[in-house]
Amino acid sequence: MDIAVCQAPELQDSSSAKEKSIQIGDGLNIIQGDSRKVLSHIEDGYFQACITSPPYWGLRDYGIDGQIGAELKVTEYIKDIVAIFREVRRTLRDDGTLWLNIGDSYTSGGRKWRDADKKNVARGMSYRAPTPEGLKKKDLIGVPWMIAFALQADGWYLRSDIIWYKPNCQPESVKDRPTRSHEYVFLFSKNEKYLYNHEAVKEPSTDGKGMRSKRTVWPINTEPFKDAHFAVFPRELVRQCMLAGSNKDGVVLDPFLGSGTVMQVASELERKCTGIELNPDFIEVAKRRLAQITIY
């Protein structure tokens, strides 16, 4: 597949952003840069839906300046997330939706570093954020709901909390609580009325004799991806969000592209997609991944 430099969405007053826009296929574009800056140069009402999974707070060290999730205070992380998705809301169409996958974390208990995991190199961290004010050692922080309420207060319509249940979740060695086997996907809308194609995501009824509206617990296995040393969310999870929140003529946004899962699913479903990614190493991973699929 040929990789060429091009201008994707209208990037207003940003020649540097244009120079870093990479066309992967017809309607598929990667923009290298910080989402906080890149989004400010994109025109209003361009995207139909945003499907993304931002870095979780305090869980990974990707070794790049300006990375989201490395803030020492969870309040600063929430502030950064809200600012980014405020720009996302501006760039969405009036019927646009945001599908936000986010996981939780526990307080560090005073530890200031963490060893790397053989299965996940990015788990190794040279820093650990201190325990947030008001919390205790071993507390579950509640980051997903902090984000959900903060985005709601900033103007988003919080429409649904979806439980992504992982039947093949990683085992944990803890003996004083259940093993965590879920994450959240929050559905937000820009306005009171928005695109939600419920027919496209109907599921088999319990008795198997018909179809019913999609429920809020989605059992979807995680997917390994050998070319990335970080967590990637599964294509089926993205597929459900994309079918419900976009049409074939729409453009999907992922402001934290990572390994390119959203862009891959967009190609498979004949959607256009713009991905923004700060880390140049991740962009190379995404380019190699997308080069192996058939672009519509």
Short mmCIF file of C-alpha atoms in Angstrom, two decimals:
data_model
loop_
_atom_site.label_atom_id
_atom_site.label_comp_id
_atom_site.label_asym_id
_atom_site.label_seq_id
_atom_site.Cartn_x
_atom_site.Cartn_y
_atom_site.Cartn_z
CA MET A 1 0.00 0.00 0.00
CA ASP A 2 1.35 3.43 -0.86
CA ILE A 3 1.76 5.93 1.97
CA ALA A 4 1.50 9.56 0.92
CA VAL A 5 1.40 12.94 2.63
CA CYS A 6 -1.91 14.71 2.29
CA GLN A 7 -4.35 17.04 3.99
CA ALA A 8 -7.20 15.13 5.66
CA PRO A 9 -9.86 17.25 7.38
CA GLU A 10 -9.54 21.00 6.97
CA LEU A 11 -6.63 21.91 9.25
CA GLN A 12 -7.00 25.64 9.72
CA ASP A 13 -3.84 27.75 10.14
CA SER A 14 -1.59 24.80 10.87
CA SER A 15 1.06 24.13 8.26
CA SER A 16 3.03 21.92 10.64
CA ALA A 17 -0.05 19.74 11.22
CA LYS A 18 -0.59 19.47 7.46
CA GLU A 19 3.00 18.31 6.97
CA LYS A 20 2.42 15.48 9.45
CA SER A 21 -0.84 14.26 7.94
CA ILE A 22 -0.39 10.79 6.42
CA GLN A 23 -2.89 9.24 4.01
CA ILE A 24 -3.23 5.49 4.52
CA GLY A 25 -6.03 4.90 2.02
CA ASP A 26 -9.07 6.62 0.55
CA GLY A 27 -10.50 8.62 3.45
CA LEU A 28 -8.10 7.16 6.05
CA ASN A 29 -5.66 9.66 7.53
CA ILE A 30 -3.24 9.77 10.45
CA ILE A 31 -2.15 13.09 11.92
CA GLN A 32 0.95 13.02 14.10
CA GLY A 33 0.68 15.43 17.00
CA ASP A 34 -0.88 16.23 20.34
CA SER A 35 -4.67 15.94 20.15
CA ARG A 36 -4.98 19.03 22.32
CA LYS A 37 -3.34 21.07 19.57
CA VAL A 38 -4.35 19.23 16.41
CA LEU A 39 -8.08 19.29 17.15
CA SER A 40 -8.02 23.07 17.57
CA HIS A 41 -7.14 23.35 13.86
CA ILE A 42 -9.97 21.14 12.59
CA GLU A 43 -13.16 22.71 11.30
CA ASP A 44 -16.47 22.59 13.18
CA GLY A 45 -18.88 19.73 12.56
CA TYR A 46 -16.54 17.54 10.52
CA PHE A 47 -16.79 14.13 12.24
CA GLN A 48 -19.86 11.96 12.66
CA ALA A 49 -18.57 9.96 15.61
CA CYS A 50 -15.58 9.68 17.88
CA ILE A 51 -14.53 6.22 19.09
CA THR A 52 -11.48 6.13 21.29
CA SER A 53 -9.65 4.80 24.31
CA PRO A 54 -7.33 7.40 25.87
CA PRO A 55 -4.37 6.37 28.03
CA TYR A 56 -5.57 5.40 31.49
CA TRP A 57 -4.34 7.46 34.41
CA GLY A 58 -1.19 6.29 36.15
CA LEU A 59 -1.00 2.87 34.51
CA ARG A 60 1.50 3.24 31.66
CA ASP A 61 4.68 5.10 30.87
CA TYR A 62 5.08 5.41 27.11
CA GLY A 63 8.24 7.48 27.45
CA ILE A 64 7.16 10.51 25.45
CA ASP A 65 6.87 14.13 26.53
CA GLY A 66 3.33 15.44 26.90
CA GLN A 67 1.72 12.00 27.21
CA ILE A 68 -1.79 11.92 28.61
CA GLY A 69 -2.13 9.74 31.71
CA ALA A 70 1.21 10.69 33.27
CA GLU A 71 -0.16 13.64 35.24
CA LEU A 72 0.81 13.36 38.92
CA LYS A 73 -2.67 14.47 40.02
CA VAL A 74 -5.81 12.72 38.84
CA THR A 75 -7.55 16.11 38.81
CA GLU A 76 -5.04 17.33 36.22
CA TYR A 77 -5.67 14.22 34.14
CA ILE A 78 -9.43 14.84 34.24
CA LYS A 79 -8.84 18.47 33.29
CA ASP A 80 -6.77 17.43 30.26
CA ILE A 81 -9.35 14.84 29.19
CA VAL A 82 -12.19 17.36 29.43
CA ALA A 83 -10.25 19.90 27.37
CA ILE A 84 -9.57 17.38 24.60
CA PHE A 85 -13.16 16.19 24.39
CA ARG A 86 -14.47 19.74 24.42
CA GLU A 87 -12.65 20.13 21.11
CA VAL A 88 -13.96 16.76 19.98
CA ARG A 89 -17.51 17.96 20.66
CA ARG A 90 -16.92 21.08 18.57
CA THR A 91 -15.63 19.04 15.63
CA LEU A 92 -18.56 16.58 15.74
CA ARG A 93 -21.64 16.96 13.59
CA ASP A 94 -24.82 17.98 15.37
CA ASP A 95 -25.95 14.32 15.42
CA GLY A 96 -22.53 13.13 16.59
CA THR A 97 -21.66 10.73 19.39
CA LEU A 98 -18.62 9.92 21.50
CA TRP A 99 -17.85 6.31 22.47
CA LEU A 100 -15.26 6.42 25.22
CA ASN A 101 -13.54 3.28 26.52
CA ILE A 102 -11.81 3.80 29.87
CA GLY A 103 -10.57 1.57 32.68
CA ASP A 104 -10.03 2.20 36.38
CA SER A 105 -6.98 1.98 38.63
CA TYR A 106 -6.04 1.70 42.27
CA THR A 107 -3.97 4.02 44.44
CA SER A 108 -0.25 3.23 44.33
CA GLY A 109 0.08 2.73 48.08
CA GLY A 110 3.09 5.01 48.21
CA ARG A 111 5.20 3.14 45.62
CA LYS A 112 7.14 5.48 43.34
CA TRP A 113 7.94 3.03 40.50
CA ARG A 114 6.83 -0.33 39.05
CA ASP A 115 8.67 -3.23 37.37
CA ALA A 116 7.97 -4.05 33.76
CA ASP A 117 5.65 -6.97 33.03
CA LYS A 118 6.91 -9.60 30.59
CA LYS A 119 3.51 -9.55 28.88
CA ASN A 120 3.28 -5.75 28.82
CA VAL A 121 6.50 -3.75 28.68
CA ALA A 122 4.66 -0.44 29.10
CA ARG A 123 3.63 -1.47 32.62
CA GLY A 124 7.16 -0.68 33.76
CA MET A 125 7.14 2.86 35.12
CA SER A 126 9.84 5.17 36.40
CA TYR A 127 7.18 7.22 38.23
CA ARG A 128 4.03 6.52 40.20
CA ALA A 129 1.47 9.18 40.93
CA PRO A 130 0.88 9.78 44.65
CA THR A 131 -2.40 8.73 46.23
CA PRO A 132 -5.04 11.32 45.31
CA GLU A 133 -6.17 13.61 48.10
CA GLY A 134 -9.04 12.11 50.09
CA LEU A 135 -8.27 8.51 49.11
CA LYS A 136 -6.50 5.75 51.03
CA LYS A 137 -3.99 3.03 50.26
CA LYS A 138 -5.61 0.25 48.15
CA ASP A 139 -8.64 2.39 47.20
CA LEU A 140 -10.25 1.91 43.79
CA ILE A 141 -10.07 5.45 42.41
CA GLY A 142 -13.20 5.59 40.24
CA VAL A 143 -11.55 7.37 37.30
CA PRO A 144 -14.12 6.33 34.65
CA TRP A 145 -16.99 7.91 36.54
CA MET A 146 -14.91 10.98 37.39
CA ILE A 147 -14.44 11.44 33.65
CA ALA A 148 -18.09 10.71 32.85
CA PHE A 149 -19.40 13.26 35.32
CA ALA A 150 -16.81 15.86 34.30
CA LEU A 151 -17.74 15.51 30.61
CA GLN A 152 -21.42 15.66 31.51
CA ALA A 153 -20.82 18.87 33.45
CA ASP A 154 -18.92 20.27 30.47
CA GLY A 155 -21.93 19.93 28.17
CA TRP A 156 -21.99 16.35 26.89
CA TYR A 157 -25.17 14.27 27.15
CA LEU A 158 -24.26 11.11 29.09
CA ARG A 159 -26.51 8.54 27.44
CA SER A 160 -25.26 5.14 28.55
CA ASP A 161 -22.66 3.30 30.58
CA ILE A 162 -21.71 0.06 28.87
CA ILE A 163 -19.88 -2.75 30.62
CA TRP A 164 -17.23 -4.35 28.45
CA TYR A 165 -17.01 -7.79 30.08
CA LYS A 166 -13.78 -9.65 29.24
CA PRO A 167 -14.41 -13.42 29.40
CA ASN A 168 -10.67 -14.01 28.87
CA CYS A 169 -9.42 -11.34 31.26
CA GLN A 170 -5.90 -11.59 32.65
CA PRO A 171 -5.68 -13.37 36.01
CA GLU A 172 -4.64 -11.34 39.04
CA SER A 173 -2.67 -12.48 42.08
CA VAL A 174 -4.74 -10.46 44.55
CA LYS A 175 -6.47 -12.42 47.33
CA ASP A 176 -8.57 -9.70 48.96
CA ARG A 177 -10.91 -8.67 46.11
CA PRO A 178 -12.45 -10.15 42.94
CA THR A 179 -10.38 -10.24 39.75
CA ARG A 180 -11.25 -7.30 37.55
CA SER A 181 -12.83 -8.49 34.30
CA HIS A 182 -14.51 -5.39 32.91
CA GLU A 183 -14.00 -1.86 31.67
CA TYR A 184 -16.44 0.90 30.79
CA VAL A 185 -17.57 2.26 27.45
CA PHE A 186 -19.51 5.50 27.86
CA LEU A 187 -21.85 6.73 25.15
CA PHE A 188 -22.10 10.52 25.00
CA SER A 189 -23.96 12.65 22.50
CA LYS A 190 -23.38 16.21 21.38
CA ASN A 191 -27.08 17.05 21.40
CA GLU A 192 -30.36 15.69 22.69
CA LYS A 193 -31.08 14.08 19.32
CA TYR A 194 -28.32 12.11 17.62
CA LEU A 195 -27.57 9.17 15.35
CA TYR A 196 -27.99 5.79 17.03
CA ASN A 197 -28.67 2.93 14.62
CA HIS A 198 -30.25 0.42 16.98
CA GLU A 199 -31.13 -1.94 14.13
CA ALA A 200 -27.46 -2.36 13.20
CA VAL A 201 -26.50 -3.63 16.65
CA LYS A 202 -29.44 -5.83 17.59
CA GLU A 203 -28.46 -9.06 19.34
CA PRO A 204 -30.07 -12.52 19.58
CA SER A 205 -32.82 -12.80 22.17
CA THR A 206 -32.40 -15.09 25.16
CA ASP A 207 -34.57 -17.83 23.65
CA GLY A 208 -32.74 -17.59 20.34
CA LYS A 209 -35.97 -17.10 18.39
CA GLY A 210 -35.51 -13.50 17.43
CA MET A 211 -33.52 -10.33 17.89
CA ARG A 212 -33.64 -7.72 20.64
CA SER A 213 -32.20 -4.27 21.29
CA LYS A 214 -28.58 -4.14 22.37
CA ARG A 215 -28.05 -4.55 26.13
CA THR A 216 -25.47 -2.69 28.19
CA VAL A 217 -23.22 -5.65 29.03
CA TRP A 218 -21.02 -6.64 26.09
CA PRO A 219 -19.06 -9.91 26.50
CA ILE A 220 -16.10 -9.47 24.15
CA ASN A 221 -12.74 -11.18 24.41
CA THR A 222 -9.56 -9.15 24.46
CA GLU A 223 -7.33 -9.53 21.40
CA PRO A 224 -3.55 -9.93 21.52
CA PHE A 225 -1.54 -7.81 19.12
CA LYS A 226 2.10 -8.88 18.94
CA ASP A 227 3.35 -5.70 17.28
CA ALA A 228 2.33 -3.42 20.17
CA HIS A 229 3.71 -3.32 23.70
CA PHE A 230 0.52 -1.78 25.05
CA ALA A 231 -3.12 -2.68 25.44
CA VAL A 232 -5.31 -2.50 22.32
CA PHE A 233 -9.06 -2.65 22.44
CA PRO A 234 -10.68 -5.44 20.41
CA ARG A 235 -12.05 -4.88 16.94
CA GLU A 236 -15.48 -6.26 17.90
CA LEU A 237 -15.86 -3.63 20.61
CA VAL A 238 -15.06 -0.89 18.11
CA ARG A 239 -17.29 -2.49 15.50
CA GLN A 240 -20.37 -2.32 17.72
CA CYS A 241 -19.75 1.36 18.49
CA MET A 242 -19.12 2.21 14.85
CA LEU A 243 -22.20 0.41 13.55
CA ALA A 244 -24.42 2.19 16.06
CA GLY A 245 -22.87 5.63 15.75
CA SER A 246 -22.01 6.15 12.08
CA ASN A 247 -23.11 5.67 8.49
CA LYS A 248 -20.98 4.78 5.50
CA ASP A 249 -20.81 8.43 4.47
CA GLY A 250 -19.58 9.55 7.90
CA VAL A 251 -16.08 10.27 9.14
CA VAL A 252 -14.95 8.66 12.40
CA LEU A 253 -12.37 10.25 14.69
CA ASP A 254 -9.91 8.58 17.06
CA PRO A 255 -7.81 11.22 18.85
CA PHE A 256 -5.70 8.49 20.52
CA LEU A 257 -5.05 6.21 17.54
CA GLY A 258 -2.44 3.94 19.13
CA SER A 259 -2.06 0.78 17.03
CA GLY A 260 -4.85 1.79 14.63
CA THR A 261 -7.73 -0.49 15.67
CA VAL A 262 -10.42 2.13 15.00
CA MET A 263 -8.97 2.88 11.56
CA GLN A 264 -8.82 -0.81 10.69
CA VAL A 265 -12.49 -1.31 11.63
CA ALA A 266 -13.44 1.85 9.73
CA SER A 267 -11.86 0.40 6.61
CA GLU A 268 -13.66 -2.91 7.10
CA LEU A 269 -17.01 -1.12 7.54
CA GLU A 270 -16.37 1.31 4.66
CA ARG A 271 -16.14 4.40 6.83
CA LYS A 272 -13.66 7.22 6.56
CA CYS A 273 -11.44 7.80 9.57
CA THR A 274 -8.99 10.34 10.95
CA GLY A 275 -6.64 9.26 13.71
CA ILE A 276 -4.42 11.49 15.82
CA GLU A 277 -1.37 10.06 17.57
CA LEU A 278 1.42 11.75 19.52
CA ASN A 279 3.89 8.86 19.63
CA PRO A 280 5.73 8.32 16.30
CA ASP A 281 6.50 4.71 17.26
CA PHE A 282 2.78 3.97 17.55
CA ILE A 283 2.20 5.55 14.15
CA GLU A 284 4.70 3.14 12.62
CA VAL A 285 2.88 0.24 14.29
CA ALA A 286 -0.45 1.48 12.89
CA LYS A 287 1.00 1.94 9.40
CA ARG A 288 2.38 -1.61 9.36
CA ARG A 289 -0.92 -2.98 10.62
CA LEU A 290 -3.02 -1.10 8.10
CA ALA A 291 -0.69 -2.00 5.25
CA GLN A 292 -1.72 -5.64 5.74
CA ILE A 293 -5.45 -5.07 5.21
CA THR A 294 -7.49 -4.29 2.11
CA ILE A 295 -8.53 -0.65 2.04
CA TYR A 296 -11.99 -0.15 0.55
#
